[in-house]
Coordinates of C-alpha atoms and ligand atoms in Angstrom, one line a residue:
X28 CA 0.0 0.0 0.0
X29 CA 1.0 3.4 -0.7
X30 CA 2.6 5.3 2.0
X31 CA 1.0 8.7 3.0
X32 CA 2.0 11.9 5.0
X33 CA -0.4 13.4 6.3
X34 CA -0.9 16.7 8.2
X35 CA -2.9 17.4 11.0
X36 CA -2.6 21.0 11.9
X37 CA -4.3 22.0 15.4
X38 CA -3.8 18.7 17.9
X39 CA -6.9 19.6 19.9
X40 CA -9.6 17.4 20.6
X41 CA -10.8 17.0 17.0
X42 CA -7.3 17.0 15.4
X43 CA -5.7 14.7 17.8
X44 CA -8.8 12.3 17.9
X45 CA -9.0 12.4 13.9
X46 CA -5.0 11.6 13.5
X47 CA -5.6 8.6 16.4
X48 CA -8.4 7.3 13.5
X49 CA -5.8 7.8 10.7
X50 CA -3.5 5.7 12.3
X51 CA -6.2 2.9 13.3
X52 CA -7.2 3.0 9.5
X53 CA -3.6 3.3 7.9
X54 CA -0.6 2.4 10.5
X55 CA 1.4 2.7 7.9
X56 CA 0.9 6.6 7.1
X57 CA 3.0 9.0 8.5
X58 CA 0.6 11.5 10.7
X59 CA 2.7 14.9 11.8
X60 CA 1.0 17.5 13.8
X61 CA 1.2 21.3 13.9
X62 CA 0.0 22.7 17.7
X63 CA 0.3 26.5 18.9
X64 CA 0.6 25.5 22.7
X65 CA 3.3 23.0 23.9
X66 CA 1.0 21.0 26.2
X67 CA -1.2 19.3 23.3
X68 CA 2.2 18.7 21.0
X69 CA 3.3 17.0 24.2
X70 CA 1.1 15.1 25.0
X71 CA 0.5 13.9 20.8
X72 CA 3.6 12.7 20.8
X73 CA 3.5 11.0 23.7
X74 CA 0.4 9.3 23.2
X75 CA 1.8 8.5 19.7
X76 CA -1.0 10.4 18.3
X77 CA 1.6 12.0 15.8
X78 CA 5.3 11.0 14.7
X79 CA 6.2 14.2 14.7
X80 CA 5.6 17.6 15.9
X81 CA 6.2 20.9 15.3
X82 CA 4.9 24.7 16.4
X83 CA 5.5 26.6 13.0
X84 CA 2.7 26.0 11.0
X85 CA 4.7 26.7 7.7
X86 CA 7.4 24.1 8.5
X87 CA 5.4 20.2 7.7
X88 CA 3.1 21.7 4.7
X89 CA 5.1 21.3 2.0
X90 CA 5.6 17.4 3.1
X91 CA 2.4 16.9 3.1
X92 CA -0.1 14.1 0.5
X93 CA -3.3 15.8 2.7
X94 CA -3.6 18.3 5.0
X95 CA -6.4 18.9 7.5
X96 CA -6.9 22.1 9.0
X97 CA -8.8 21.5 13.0
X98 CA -8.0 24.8 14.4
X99 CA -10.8 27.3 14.9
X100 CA -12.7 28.8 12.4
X101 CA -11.2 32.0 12.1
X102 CA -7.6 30.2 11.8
X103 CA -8.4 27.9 9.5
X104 CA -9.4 30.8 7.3
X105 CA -5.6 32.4 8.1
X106 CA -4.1 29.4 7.3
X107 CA -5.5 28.9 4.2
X108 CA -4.6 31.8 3.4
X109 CA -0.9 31.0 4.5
X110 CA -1.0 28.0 2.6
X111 CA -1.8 29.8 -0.8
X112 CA 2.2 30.8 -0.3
X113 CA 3.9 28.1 0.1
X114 CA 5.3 25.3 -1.7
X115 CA 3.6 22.4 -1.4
X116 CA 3.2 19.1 -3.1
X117 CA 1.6 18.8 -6.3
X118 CA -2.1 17.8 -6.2
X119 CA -2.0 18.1 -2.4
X120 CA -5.4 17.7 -0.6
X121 CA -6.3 20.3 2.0
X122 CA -9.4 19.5 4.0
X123 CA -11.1 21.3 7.4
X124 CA -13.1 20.4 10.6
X125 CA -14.9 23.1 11.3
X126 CA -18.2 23.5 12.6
X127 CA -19.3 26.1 9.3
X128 CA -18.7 25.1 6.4
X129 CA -19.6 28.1 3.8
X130 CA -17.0 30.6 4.3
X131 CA -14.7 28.6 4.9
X132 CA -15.3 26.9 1.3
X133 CA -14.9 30.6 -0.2
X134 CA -11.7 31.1 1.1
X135 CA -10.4 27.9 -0.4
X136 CA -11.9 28.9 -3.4
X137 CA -10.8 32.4 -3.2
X138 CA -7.3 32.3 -2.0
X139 CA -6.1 28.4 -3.4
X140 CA -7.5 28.9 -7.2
X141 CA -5.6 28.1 -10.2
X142 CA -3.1 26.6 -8.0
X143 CA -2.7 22.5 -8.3
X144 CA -4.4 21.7 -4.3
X145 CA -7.7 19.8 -4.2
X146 CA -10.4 21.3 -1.3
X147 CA -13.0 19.9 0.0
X148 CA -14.5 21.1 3.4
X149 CA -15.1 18.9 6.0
X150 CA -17.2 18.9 9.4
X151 CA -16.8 15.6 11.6
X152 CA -20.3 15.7 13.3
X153 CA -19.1 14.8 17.0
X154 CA -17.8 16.7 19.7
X155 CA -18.0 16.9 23.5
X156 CA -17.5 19.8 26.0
X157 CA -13.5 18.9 26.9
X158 CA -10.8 20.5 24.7
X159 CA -7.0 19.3 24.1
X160 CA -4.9 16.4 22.7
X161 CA -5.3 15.1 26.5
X162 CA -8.8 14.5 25.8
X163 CA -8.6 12.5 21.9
X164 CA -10.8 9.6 21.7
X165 CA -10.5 7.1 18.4
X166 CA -13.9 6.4 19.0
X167 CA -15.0 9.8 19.1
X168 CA -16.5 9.8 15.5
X169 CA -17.8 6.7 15.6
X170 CA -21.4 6.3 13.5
X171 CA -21.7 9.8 13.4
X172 CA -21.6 12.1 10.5
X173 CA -19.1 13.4 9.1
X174 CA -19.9 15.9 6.6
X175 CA -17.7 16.8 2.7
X176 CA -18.6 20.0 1.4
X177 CA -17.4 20.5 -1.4
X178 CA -15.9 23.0 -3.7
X179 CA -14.8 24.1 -7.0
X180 CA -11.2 23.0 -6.3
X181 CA -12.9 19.5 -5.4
X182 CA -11.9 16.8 -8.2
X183 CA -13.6 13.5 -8.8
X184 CA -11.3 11.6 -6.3
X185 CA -11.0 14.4 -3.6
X186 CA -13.7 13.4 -1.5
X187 CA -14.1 10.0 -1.9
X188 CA -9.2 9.8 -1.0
X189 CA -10.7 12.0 1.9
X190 CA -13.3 8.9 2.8
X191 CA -10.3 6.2 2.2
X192 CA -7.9 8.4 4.9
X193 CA -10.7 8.6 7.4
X194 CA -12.0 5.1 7.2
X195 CA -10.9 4.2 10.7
X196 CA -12.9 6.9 12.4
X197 CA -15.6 4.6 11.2
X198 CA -17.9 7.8 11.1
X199 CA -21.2 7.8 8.5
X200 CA -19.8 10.0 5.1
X201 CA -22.0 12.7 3.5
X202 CA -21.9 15.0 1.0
X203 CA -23.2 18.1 1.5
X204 CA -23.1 21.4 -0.3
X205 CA -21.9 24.2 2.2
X206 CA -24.5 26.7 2.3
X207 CA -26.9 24.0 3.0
X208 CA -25.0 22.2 5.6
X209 CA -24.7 25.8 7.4
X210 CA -28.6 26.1 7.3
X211 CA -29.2 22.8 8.4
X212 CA -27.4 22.9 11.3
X213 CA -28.2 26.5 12.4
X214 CA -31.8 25.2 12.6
X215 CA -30.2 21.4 14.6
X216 CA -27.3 22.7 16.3
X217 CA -26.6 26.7 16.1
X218 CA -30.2 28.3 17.0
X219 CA -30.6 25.8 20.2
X220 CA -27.6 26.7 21.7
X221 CA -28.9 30.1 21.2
X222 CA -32.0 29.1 23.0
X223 CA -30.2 26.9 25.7
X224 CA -27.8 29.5 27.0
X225 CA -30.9 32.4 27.1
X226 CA -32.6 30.1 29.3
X227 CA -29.7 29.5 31.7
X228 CA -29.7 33.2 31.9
X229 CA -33.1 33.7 32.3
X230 CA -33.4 31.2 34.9
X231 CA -30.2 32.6 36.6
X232 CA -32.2 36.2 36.6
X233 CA -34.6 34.3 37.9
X234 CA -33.5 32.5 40.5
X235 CA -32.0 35.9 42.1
X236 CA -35.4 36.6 43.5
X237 CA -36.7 32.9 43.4
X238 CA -34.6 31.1 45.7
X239 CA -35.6 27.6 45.2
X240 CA -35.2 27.5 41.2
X241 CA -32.3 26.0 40.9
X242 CA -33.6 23.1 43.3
X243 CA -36.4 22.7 41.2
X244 CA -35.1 22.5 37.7
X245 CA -34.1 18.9 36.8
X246 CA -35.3 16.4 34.3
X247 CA -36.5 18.5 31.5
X248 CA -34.9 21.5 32.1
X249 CA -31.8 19.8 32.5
X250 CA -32.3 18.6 29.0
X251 CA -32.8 21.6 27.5
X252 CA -30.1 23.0 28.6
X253 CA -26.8 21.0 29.2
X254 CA -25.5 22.1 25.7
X255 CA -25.1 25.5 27.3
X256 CA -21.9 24.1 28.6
X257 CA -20.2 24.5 25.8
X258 CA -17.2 26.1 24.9
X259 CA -17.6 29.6 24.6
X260 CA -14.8 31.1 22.1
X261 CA -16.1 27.7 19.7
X262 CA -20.4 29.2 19.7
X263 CA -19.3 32.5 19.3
X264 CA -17.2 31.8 15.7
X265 CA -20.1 29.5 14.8
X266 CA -22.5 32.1 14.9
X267 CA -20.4 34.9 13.4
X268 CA -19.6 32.4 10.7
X269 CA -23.2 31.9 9.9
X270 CA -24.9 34.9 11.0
X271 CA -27.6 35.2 8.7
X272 CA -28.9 31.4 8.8
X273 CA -28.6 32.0 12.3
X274 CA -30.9 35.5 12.7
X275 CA -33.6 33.9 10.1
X276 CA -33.9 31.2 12.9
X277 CA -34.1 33.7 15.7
X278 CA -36.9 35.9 13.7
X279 CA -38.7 33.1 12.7
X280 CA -38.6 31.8 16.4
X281 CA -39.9 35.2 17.9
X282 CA -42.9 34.7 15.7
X283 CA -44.0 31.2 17.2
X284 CA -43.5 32.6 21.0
X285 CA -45.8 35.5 20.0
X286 CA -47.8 33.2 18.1
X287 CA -47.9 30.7 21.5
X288 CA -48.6 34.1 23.7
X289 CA -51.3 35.3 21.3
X290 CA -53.1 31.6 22.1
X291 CA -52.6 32.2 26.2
X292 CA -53.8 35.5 26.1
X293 CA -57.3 34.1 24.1
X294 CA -57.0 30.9 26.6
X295 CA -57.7 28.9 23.3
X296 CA -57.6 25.7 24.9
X297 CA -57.6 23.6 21.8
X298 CA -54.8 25.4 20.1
X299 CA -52.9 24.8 22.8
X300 CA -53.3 21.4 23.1
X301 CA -52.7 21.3 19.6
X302 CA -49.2 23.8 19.7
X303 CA -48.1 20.5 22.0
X304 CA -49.6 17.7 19.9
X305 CA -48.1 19.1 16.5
X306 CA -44.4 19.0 18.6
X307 CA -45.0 16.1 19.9
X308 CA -45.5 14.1 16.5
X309 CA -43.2 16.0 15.1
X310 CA -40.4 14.6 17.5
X311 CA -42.0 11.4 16.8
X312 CA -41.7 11.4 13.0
X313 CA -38.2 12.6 13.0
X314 CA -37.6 9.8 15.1
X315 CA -34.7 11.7 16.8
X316 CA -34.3 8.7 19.1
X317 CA -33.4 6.4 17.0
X318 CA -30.5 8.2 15.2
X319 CA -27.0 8.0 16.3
X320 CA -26.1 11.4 14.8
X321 CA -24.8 14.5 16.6
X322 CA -25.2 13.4 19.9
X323 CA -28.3 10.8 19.9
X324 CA -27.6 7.1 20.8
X325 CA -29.9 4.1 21.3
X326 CA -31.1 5.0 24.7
X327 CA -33.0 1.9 27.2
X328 CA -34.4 2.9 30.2
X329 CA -35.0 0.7 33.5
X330 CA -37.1 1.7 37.1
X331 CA -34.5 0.3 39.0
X332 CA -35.5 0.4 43.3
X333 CA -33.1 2.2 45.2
X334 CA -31.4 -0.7 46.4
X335 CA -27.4 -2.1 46.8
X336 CA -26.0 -4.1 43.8
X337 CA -28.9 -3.2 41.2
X338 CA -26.8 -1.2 39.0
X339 CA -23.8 -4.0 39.2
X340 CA -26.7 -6.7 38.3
X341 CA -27.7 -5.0 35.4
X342 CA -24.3 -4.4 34.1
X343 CA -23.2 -7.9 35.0
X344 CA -26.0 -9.3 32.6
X345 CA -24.7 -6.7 30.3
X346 CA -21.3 -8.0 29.9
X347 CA -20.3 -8.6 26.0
X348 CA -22.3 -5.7 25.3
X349 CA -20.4 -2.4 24.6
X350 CA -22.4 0.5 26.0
X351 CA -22.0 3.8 25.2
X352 CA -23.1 5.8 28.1
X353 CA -24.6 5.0 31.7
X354 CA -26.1 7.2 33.6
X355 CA -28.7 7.4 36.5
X356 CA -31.6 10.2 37.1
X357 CA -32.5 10.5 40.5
X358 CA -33.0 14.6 40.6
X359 CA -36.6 13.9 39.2
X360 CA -38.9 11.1 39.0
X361 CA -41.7 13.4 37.2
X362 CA -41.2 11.5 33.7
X363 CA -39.4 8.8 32.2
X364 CA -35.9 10.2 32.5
X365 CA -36.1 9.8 36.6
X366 CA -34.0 6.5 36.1
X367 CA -31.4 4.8 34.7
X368 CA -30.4 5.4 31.5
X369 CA -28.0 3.4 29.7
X370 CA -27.2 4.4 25.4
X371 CA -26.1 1.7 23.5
X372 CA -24.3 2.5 19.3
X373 CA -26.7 0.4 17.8
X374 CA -30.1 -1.3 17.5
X375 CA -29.0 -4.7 17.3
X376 CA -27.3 -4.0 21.6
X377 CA -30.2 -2.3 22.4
X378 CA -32.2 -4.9 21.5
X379 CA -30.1 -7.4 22.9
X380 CA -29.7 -5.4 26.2
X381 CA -33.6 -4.9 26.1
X382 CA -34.4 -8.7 26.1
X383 CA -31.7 -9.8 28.7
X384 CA -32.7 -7.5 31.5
X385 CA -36.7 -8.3 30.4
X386 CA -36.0 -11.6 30.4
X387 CA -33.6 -12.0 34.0
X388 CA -35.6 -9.4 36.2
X389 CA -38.5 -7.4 36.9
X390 CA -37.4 -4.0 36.4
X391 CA -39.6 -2.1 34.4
X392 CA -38.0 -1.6 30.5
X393 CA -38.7 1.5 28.4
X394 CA -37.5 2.5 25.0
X395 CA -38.3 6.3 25.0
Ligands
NAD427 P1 -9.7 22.6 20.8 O1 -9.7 23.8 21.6 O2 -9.6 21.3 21.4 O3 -8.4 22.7 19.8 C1 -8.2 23.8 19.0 C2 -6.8 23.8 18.4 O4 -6.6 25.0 17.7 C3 -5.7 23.6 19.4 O5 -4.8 22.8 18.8 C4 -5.2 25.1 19.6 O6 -3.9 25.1 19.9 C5 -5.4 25.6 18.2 N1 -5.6 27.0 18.1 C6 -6.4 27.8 18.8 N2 -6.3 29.1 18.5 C7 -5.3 29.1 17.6 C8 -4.6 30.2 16.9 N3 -4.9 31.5 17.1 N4 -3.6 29.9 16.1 C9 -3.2 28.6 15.9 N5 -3.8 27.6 16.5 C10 -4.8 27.8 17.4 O7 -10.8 22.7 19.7 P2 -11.6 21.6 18.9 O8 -12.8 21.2 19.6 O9 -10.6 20.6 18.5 O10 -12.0 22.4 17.6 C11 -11.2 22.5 16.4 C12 -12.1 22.7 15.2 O11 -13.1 21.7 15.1 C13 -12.9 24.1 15.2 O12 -13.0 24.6 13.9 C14 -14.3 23.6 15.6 O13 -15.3 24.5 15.0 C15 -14.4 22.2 15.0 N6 -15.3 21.3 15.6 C16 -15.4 21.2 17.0 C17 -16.3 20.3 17.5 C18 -16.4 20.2 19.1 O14 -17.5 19.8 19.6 N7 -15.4 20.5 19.8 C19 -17.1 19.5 16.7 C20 -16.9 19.5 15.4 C21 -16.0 20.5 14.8

């Protein structure tokens, strides 16, 4: 097989957990690793997540079969830009991870024309609140999406070489053009943020003058809002990247909460109920449950008694299965999420795990 170099520049937690699924695909590539901050290049190399290492960005390009760019947005814009000046190898591929995808496809296009580099954006749709090489998971991507956008400097074999390199993320490629992808996901990913953080602050207001508020709000609350965790400096690029899909999304909102007001105000009971029933079906139909995209997994729930040994029971007759999260609810028991939880990658363990606590106890077994 053909041996590759390939540069990974920005040994975060994307960059250093897609150059761990490089390796686990191709072990015989050569993966080298551009970082800003000596902590992350230290820890890359000793993890082994990259041969080599190196703080100037300018210094591994021109080695380089493929380079991916998993820096923040703004950066990877600069270094493209960079990158347009130097020598690199004929035909090299340059790919992204960032979390918009539409200006940074202009760039590309703009600055790396008529020069012989293939582009093609990418956006690995997985991601969790910690940050660093020290964090890098090979697992990280698994069976979610990962997104090519493409662009005029993408050639028949640019995506499809990017697919081959990234095989052992085992992640689910798509293509998708890059203004869409940046609508899509301001609607899935950019406008609830938006919405999650307002209501932290709203509730923190709140809870100035209304003591017990944060004793109350568990279950669904906490549900709503645990993406408002997230990393700051990240949610403010994404939405200065994609500002206008983003403001259609908050208009468009302002006009169901006044619609939802105008129905309180007439206390028209049967458009209420169905403002609820339309979501509720809604949810149902996307079947959000059953899709193991962004952040959704296979979920089983079990009413487990508060007693000693349950939870090491359950996991014992779960051994052989691999589970992807485990968690137990005991804040609220107002609705289904008031037990354990555990998230499984696929249907088939679900299923599995469904029929072997059924069948060895009497713990009461939901789906969703
Ligand atoms: P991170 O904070 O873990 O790592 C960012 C990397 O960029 C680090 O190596 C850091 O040293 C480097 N960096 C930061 N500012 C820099 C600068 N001014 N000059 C040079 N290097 C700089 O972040 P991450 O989560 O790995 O995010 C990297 C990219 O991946 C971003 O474009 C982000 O939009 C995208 N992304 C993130 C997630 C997520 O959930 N974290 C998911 C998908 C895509």
């Amino acid at each position: 097989m053909e041996e590759k170099t390939i540069y990974v520049a920005g040994l975060g937690l994307i960059g250093a957990s897609l150059a761990l699924g490089i390796k686990r695909g191709h072990p015989d590539y050569k993966v080298i690793g551009y970082n800003r901050s000596d902590k992350s290049r230290e820890v890359a190399l000793e993890r082994g997540i990259v041969d080599e290492a190196t703080s100037d960005f300018k210094e591994f390009a021109p080695l380089a079969d493929i380079i991916i760019l998993a820096v923040p947005i703004k950066q990877t814009i600069d270094f493209i830009k960079i990158l347009a000046n130097l020598d690199l190898k004929e035909n090299v591929i340059i790919t992204d991870a960032g979390s918009t995808k539409f200006e940074i496809v202009k760039a590309a296009e703009h600055y790396l024309k008529d020069k012989p580099i293939q582009f093609a954006g990418s956006h690995p749709m997985a991601g969790s609140h910690k940050s660093g090489a020290i964090a890098a998971d090979v697992n990280l991507f698994e069976n979610a999406y990962y997104i090519f956008s493409p662009s005029s400097l993408t050639k028949a074999d640019t995506i499809p070489a990017l697919q081959d390199l990234l095989s052992g993320l085992h992640a689910r490629y798509v293509e998708i053009d890059a203004a869409e992808h940046d609508q899509v996901t301001s609607q899935i990913s950019h406008f609830p943020h938006i919405i999650a953080s307002s209501l932290m602050e709203q509730a923190g207001d709140f809870s100035e003058s209304h003591e017990m508020t944060k004793h109350f709000a568990a279950g669904g609350f906490r549900d709503m809002t645990r993406i408002a965790e997230s990393e700051p400096g990240m949610w403010t690029s994404i939405l200065l990247t994609n500002s206008q899909a983003v403001l259609d999304r908050i208009e468009n909102f302002k006009q169901r909460l006044d619609g939802i007001s105008d129905l309180i105000k007439a206390k028209d009971e049967d458009a209420i109920w169905e403002f609820f029933n339309r979501g509720r079906q809604i949810r149902k139909n996307m079947e959000i449950h059953k899709r193991a995209g962004v952040d959704s997994f296979y979920d089983l729930y079990v009413d487990v008694p508060d007693e000693e040994n349950v939870i090491l029971e359950i996991l014992e007759l779960l051994r052989g299965t691999s589970l992807v999260n485990i968690r137990i609810n005991e804040e609220n028991r107002e609705d289904i999420n008031g037990i354990l939880q555990i998230s499984f990658k696929n249907e088939r363990d679900l299923k599995r795990a469904e029929g072997l606590i059924r069948k060895h106890t009497n713990y009461r077994v939901y789906l969703n």
